[in-house]
PDB file of C-alpha atoms and ligand atoms in Angstrom:
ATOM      1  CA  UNK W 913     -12.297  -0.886  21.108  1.00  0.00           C
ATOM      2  CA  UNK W 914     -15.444  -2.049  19.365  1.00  0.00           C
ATOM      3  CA  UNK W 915     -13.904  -5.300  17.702  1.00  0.00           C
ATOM      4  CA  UNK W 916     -16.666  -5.579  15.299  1.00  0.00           C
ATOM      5  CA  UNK W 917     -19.344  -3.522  13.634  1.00  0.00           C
ATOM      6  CA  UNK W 918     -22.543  -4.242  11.587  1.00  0.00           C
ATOM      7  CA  UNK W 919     -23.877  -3.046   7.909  1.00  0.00           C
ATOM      8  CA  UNK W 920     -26.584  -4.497   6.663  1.00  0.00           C
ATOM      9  CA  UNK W 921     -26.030  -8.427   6.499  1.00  0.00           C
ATOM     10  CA  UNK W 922     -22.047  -7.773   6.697  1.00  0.00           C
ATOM     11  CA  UNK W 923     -19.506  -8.192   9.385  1.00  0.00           C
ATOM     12  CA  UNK W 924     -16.679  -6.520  10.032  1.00  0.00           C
ATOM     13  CA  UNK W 925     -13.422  -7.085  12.203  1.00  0.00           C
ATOM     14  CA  UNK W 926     -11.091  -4.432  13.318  1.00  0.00           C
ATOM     15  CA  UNK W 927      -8.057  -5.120  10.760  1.00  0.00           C
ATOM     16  CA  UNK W 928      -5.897  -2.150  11.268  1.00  0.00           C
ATOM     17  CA  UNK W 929      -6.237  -0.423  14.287  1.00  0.00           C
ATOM     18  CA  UNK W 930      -6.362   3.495  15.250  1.00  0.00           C
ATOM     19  CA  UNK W 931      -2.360   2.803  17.088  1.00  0.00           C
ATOM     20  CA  UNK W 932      -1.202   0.893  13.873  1.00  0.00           C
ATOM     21  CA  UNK W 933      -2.708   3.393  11.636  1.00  0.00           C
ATOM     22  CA  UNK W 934      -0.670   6.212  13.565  1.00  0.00           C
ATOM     23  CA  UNK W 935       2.594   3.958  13.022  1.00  0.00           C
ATOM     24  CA  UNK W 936       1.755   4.102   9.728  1.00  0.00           C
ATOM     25  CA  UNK W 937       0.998   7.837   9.491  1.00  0.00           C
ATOM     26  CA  UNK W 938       4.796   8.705  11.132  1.00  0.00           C
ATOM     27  CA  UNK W 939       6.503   6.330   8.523  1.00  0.00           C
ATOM     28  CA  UNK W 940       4.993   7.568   5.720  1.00  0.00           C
ATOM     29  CA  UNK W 941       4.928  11.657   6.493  1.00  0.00           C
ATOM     30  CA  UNK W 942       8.887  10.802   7.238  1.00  0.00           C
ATOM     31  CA  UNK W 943       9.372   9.148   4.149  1.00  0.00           C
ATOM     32  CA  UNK W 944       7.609  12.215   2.463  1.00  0.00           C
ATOM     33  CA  UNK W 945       9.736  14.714   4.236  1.00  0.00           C
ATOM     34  CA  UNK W 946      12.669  13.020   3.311  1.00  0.00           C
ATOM     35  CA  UNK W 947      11.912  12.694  -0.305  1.00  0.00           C
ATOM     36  CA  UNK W 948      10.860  16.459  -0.772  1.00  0.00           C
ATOM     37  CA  UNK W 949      13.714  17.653   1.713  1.00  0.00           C
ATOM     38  CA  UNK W 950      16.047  19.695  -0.812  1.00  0.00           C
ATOM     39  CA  UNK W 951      12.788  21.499  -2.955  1.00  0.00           C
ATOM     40  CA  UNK W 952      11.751  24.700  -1.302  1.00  0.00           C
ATOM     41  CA  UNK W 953       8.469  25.445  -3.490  1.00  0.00           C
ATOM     42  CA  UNK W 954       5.279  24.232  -1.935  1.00  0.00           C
ATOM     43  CA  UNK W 955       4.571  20.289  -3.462  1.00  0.00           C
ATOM     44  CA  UNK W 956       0.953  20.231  -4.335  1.00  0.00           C
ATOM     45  CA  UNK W 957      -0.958  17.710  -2.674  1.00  0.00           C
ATOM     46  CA  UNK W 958      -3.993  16.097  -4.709  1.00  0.00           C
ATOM     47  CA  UNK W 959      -6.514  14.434  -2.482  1.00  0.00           C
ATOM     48  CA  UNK W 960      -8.910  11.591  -4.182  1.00  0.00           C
ATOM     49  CA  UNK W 961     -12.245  12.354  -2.397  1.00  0.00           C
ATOM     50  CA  UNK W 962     -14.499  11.020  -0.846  1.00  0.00           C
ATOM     51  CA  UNK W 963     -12.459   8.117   0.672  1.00  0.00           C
ATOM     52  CA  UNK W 964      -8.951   9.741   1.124  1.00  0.00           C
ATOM     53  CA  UNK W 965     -10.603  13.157   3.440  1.00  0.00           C
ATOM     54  CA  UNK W 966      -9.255  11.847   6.664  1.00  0.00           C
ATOM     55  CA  UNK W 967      -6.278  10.383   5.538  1.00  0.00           C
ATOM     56  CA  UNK W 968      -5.483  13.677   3.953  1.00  0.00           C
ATOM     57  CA  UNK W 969      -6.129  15.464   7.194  1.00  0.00           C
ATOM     58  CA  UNK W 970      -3.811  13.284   9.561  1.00  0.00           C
ATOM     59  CA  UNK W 971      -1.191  13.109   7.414  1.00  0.00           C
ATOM     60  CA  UNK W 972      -0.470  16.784   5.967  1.00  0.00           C
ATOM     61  CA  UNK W 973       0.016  17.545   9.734  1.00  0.00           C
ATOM     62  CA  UNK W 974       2.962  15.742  10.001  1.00  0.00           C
ATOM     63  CA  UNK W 975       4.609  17.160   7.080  1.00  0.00           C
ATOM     64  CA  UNK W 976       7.025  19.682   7.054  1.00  0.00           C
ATOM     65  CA  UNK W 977       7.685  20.270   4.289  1.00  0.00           C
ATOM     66  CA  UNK W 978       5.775  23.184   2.437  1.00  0.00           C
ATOM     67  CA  UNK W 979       2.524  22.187   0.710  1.00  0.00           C
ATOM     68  CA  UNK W 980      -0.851  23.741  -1.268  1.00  0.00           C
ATOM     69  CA  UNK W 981      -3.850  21.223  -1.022  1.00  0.00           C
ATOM     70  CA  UNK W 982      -6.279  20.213  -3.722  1.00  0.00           C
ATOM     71  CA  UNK W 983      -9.051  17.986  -3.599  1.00  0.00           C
ATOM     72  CA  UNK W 984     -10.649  16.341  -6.876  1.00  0.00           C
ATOM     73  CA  UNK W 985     -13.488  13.828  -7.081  1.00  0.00           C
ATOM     74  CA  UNK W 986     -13.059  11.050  -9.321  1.00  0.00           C
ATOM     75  CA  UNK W 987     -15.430   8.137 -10.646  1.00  0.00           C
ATOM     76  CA  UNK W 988     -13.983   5.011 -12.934  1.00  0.00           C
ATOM     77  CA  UNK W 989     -15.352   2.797 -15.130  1.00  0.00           C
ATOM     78  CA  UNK W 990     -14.500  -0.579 -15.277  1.00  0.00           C
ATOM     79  CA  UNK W 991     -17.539  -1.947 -17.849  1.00  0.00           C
ATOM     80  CA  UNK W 992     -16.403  -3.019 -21.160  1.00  0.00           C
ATOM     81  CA  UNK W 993     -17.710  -0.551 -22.882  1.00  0.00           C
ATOM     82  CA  UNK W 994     -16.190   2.620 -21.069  1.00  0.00           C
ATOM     83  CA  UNK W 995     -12.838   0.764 -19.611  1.00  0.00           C
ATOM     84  CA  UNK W 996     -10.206   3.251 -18.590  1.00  0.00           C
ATOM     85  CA  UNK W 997     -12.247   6.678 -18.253  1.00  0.00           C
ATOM     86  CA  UNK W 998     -12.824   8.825 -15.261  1.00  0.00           C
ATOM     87  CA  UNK W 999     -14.837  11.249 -14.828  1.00  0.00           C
ATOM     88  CA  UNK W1000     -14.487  14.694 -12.710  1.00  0.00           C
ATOM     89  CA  UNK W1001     -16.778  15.237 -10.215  1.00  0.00           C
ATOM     90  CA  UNK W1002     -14.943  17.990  -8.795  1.00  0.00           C
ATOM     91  CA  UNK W1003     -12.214  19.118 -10.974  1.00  0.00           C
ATOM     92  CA  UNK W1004      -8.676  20.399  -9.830  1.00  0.00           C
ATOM     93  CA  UNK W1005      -8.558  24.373  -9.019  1.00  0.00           C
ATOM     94  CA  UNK W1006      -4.911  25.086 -10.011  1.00  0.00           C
ATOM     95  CA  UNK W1007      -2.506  24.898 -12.836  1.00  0.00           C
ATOM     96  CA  UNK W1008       0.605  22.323 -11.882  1.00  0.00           C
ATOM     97  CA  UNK W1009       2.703  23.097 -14.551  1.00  0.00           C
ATOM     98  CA  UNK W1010       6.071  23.308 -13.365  1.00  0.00           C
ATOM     99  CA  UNK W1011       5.145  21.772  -9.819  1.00  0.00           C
ATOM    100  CA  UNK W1012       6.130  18.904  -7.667  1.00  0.00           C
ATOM    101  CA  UNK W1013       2.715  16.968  -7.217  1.00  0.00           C
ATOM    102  CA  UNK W1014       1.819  14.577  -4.702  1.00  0.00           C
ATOM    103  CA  UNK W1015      -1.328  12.498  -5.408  1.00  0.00           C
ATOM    104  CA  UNK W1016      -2.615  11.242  -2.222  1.00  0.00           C
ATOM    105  CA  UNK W1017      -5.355   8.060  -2.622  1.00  0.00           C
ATOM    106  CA  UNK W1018      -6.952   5.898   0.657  1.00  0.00           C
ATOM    107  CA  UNK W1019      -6.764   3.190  -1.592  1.00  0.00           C
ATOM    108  CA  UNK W1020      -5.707   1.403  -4.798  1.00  0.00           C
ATOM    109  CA  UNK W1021      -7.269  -1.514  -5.850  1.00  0.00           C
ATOM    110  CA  UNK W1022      -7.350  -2.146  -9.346  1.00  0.00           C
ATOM    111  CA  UNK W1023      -5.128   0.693  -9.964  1.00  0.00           C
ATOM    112  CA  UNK W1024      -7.064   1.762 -12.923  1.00  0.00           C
ATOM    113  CA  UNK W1025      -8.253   5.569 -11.481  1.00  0.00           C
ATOM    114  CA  UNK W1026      -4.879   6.417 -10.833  1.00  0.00           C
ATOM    115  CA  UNK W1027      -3.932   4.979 -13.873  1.00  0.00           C
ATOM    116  CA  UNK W1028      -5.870   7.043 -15.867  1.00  0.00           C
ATOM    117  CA  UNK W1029      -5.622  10.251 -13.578  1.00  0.00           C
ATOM    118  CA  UNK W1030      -1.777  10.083 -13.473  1.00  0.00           C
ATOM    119  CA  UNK W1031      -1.751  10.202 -17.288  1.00  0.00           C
ATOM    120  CA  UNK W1032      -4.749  13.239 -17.009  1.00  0.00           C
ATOM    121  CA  UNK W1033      -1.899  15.140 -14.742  1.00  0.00           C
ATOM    122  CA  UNK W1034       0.727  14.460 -17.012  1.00  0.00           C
ATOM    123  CA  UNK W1035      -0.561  16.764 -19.762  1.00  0.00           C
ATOM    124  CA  UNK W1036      -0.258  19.545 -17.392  1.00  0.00           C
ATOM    125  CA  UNK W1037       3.575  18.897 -16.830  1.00  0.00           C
ATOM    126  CA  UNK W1038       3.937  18.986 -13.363  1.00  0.00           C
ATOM    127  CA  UNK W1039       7.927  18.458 -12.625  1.00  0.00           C
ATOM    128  CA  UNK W1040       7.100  15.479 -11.389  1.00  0.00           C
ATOM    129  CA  UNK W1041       3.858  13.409 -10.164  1.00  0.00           C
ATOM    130  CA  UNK W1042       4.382  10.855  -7.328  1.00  0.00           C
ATOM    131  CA  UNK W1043       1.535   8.376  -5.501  1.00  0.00           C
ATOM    132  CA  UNK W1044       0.939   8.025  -1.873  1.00  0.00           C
ATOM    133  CA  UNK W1045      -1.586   5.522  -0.867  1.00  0.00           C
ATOM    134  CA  UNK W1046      -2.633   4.695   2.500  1.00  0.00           C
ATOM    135  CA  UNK W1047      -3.685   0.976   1.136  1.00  0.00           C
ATOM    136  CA  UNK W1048      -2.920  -0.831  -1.485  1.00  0.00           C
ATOM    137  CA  UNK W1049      -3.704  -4.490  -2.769  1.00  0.00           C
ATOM    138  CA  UNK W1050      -1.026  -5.719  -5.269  1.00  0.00           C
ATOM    139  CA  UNK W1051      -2.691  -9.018  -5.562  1.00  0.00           C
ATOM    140  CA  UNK W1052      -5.345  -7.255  -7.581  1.00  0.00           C
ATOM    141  CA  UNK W1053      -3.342  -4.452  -9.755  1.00  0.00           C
ATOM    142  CA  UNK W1054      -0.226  -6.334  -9.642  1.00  0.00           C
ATOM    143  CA  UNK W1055       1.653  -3.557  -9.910  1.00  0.00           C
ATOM    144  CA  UNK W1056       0.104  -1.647 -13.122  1.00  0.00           C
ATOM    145  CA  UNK W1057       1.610   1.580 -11.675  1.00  0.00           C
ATOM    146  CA  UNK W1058       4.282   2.879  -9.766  1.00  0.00           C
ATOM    147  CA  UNK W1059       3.271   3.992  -6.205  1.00  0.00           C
ATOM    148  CA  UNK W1060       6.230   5.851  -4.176  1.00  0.00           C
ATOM    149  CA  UNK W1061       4.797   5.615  -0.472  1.00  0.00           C
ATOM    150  CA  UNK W1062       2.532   2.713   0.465  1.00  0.00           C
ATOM    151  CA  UNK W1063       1.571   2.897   3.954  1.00  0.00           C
ATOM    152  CA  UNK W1064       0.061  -1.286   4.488  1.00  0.00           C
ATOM    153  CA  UNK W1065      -0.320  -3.755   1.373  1.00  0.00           C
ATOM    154  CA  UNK W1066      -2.909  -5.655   2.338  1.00  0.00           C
ATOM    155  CA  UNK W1067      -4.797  -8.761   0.294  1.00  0.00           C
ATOM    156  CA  UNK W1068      -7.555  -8.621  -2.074  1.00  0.00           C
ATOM    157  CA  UNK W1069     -10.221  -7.518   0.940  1.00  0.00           C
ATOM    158  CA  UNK W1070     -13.336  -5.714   1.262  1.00  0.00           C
ATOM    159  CA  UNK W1071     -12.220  -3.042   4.380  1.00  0.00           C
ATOM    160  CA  UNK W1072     -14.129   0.023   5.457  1.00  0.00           C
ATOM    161  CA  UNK W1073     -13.117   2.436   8.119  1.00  0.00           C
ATOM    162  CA  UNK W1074     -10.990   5.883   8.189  1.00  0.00           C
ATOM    163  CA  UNK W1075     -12.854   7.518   5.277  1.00  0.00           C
ATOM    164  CA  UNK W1076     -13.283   4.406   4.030  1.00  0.00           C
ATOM    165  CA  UNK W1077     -17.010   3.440   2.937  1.00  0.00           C
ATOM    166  CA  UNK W1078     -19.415   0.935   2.673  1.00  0.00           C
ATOM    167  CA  UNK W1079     -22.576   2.594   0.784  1.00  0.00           C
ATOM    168  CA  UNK W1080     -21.274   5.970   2.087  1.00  0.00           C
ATOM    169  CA  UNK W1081     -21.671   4.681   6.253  1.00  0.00           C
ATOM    170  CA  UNK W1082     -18.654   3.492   8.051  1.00  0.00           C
ATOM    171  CA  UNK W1083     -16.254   6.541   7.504  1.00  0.00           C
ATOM    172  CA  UNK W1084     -16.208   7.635  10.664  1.00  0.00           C
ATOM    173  CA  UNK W1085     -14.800   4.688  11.970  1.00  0.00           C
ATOM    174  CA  UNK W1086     -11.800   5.240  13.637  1.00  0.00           C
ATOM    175  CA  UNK W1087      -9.850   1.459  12.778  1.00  0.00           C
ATOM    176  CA  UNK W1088     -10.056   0.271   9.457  1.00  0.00           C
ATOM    177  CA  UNK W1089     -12.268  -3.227   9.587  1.00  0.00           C
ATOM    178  CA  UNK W1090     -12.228  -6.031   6.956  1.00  0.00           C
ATOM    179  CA  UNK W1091     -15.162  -8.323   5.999  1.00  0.00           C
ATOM    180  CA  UNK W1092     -15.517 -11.116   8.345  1.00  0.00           C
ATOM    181  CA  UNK W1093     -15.232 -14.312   6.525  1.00  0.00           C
ATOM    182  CA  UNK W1094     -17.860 -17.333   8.276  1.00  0.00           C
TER     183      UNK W1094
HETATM  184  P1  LIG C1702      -9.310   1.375  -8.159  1.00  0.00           P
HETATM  185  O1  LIG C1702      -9.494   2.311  -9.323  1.00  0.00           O
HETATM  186  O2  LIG C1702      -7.882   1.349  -7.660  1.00  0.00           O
HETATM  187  O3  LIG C1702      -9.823  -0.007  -8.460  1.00  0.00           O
HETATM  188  O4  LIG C1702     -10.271   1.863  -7.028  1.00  0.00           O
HETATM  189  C1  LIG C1702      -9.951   2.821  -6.131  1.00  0.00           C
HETATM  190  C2  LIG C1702     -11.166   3.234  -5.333  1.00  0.00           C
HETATM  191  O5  LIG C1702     -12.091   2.136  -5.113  1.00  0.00           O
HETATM  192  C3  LIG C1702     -10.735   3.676  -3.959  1.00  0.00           C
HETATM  193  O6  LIG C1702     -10.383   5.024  -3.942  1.00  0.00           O
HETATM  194  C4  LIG C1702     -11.970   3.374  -3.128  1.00  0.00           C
HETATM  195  O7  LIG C1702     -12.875   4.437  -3.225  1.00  0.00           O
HETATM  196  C5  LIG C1702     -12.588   2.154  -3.798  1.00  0.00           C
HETATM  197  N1  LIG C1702     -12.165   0.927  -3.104  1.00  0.00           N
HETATM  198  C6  LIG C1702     -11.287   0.005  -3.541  1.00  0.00           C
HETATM  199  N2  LIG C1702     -11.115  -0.983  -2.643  1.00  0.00           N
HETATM  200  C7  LIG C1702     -11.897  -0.674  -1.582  1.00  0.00           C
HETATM  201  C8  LIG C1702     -12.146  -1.320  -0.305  1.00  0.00           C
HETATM  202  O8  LIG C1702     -11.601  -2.376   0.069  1.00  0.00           O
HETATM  203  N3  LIG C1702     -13.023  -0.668   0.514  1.00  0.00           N
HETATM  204  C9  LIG C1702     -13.651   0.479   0.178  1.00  0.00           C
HETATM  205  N4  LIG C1702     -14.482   1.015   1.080  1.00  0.00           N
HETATM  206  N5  LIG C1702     -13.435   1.117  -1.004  1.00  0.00           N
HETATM  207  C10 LIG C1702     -12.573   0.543  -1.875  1.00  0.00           C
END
């Protein structure tokens, strides 16, 4: 295992490993199963690109129950003067009205693009919207939404690693790696 890895003037240690991250994987896709075990219609699965691509990948292979797959590209805001907008990179390709959705995010960290893209997917109606993040740091959105499947909380950290960036390198990483502190 390469323990540490280099970018720029940064160093990072292995955090989450590729054997915890399949632990992980298994917990949640059972918890998913479980959830959507009685509802026979496919649930539509909404990945947040770029970060959430292999994430996405891993885990809809250990599903079984049946699902359709859209991706959508998202950028927030978080300057005073444009606070709680997002805009679409690369917008959804299907109606969800009437559909079980499943919003699948690497990440939440402030919780403000899911807060504002949950509310964006409730104007469709969708029967019902739930979150599953890979990460999440409740330190920093202390709990501003609901999330229904949380694979690690971790603390307020910088990581990068599984799809996870740092100025678009690092995604390939196989172990997610936090910022070396000293
Ligand atoms: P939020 O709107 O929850 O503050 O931000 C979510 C997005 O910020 C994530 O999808 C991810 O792209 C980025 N992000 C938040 N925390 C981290 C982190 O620790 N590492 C990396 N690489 N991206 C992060």
């Amino acid at each position: 295992m390469i323990s540490e890895v280099t970018y720029g003037d940064k160093t990072f240690e292995v955090f989450i490993s590729q054997e915890e991250i399949q632990v992980i994987l298994n917990r949640l896709a059972g918890e998913i199963n479980d959830a959507y075990a009685d509802i026979s219609e496919p649930i539509v699965l909404i990945s947040i690109l770029d970060g959430s691509f292999i994430f996405m990948a891993d885990l809809v292979r250990k599903l079984s129950v049946p699902i359709e797959i859209q991706f959508v590209k998202l950028k927030s805001y978080e300057d005073m003067t444009s606070r709680g907008e997002v805009a679409h990179l690369l917008k959804l390709q299907t109606s969800l009205t009437g559909k079980h959705v499943l919003v699948v995010e690497d990440i939440i960290d402030t919780g403000l693009t899911l807060e504002v893209f949950s509310e964006e997917l409730k104007k469709q109606n969708p029967l019902t919207i739930k979150i599953c993040t890979l990460l999440s740091k409740p330190e920093v959105h202390n709990d501003i939404i609901d999330i229904d499947f949380v694979g690690k909380e971790i603390g307020p950290e910088f990581v990068i690693g599984y799809g996870l960036d740092i100025d678009e390198a690092a995604r390939q990483l196989p172990h997610i790696y936090r910022l070396k502190i000293g």
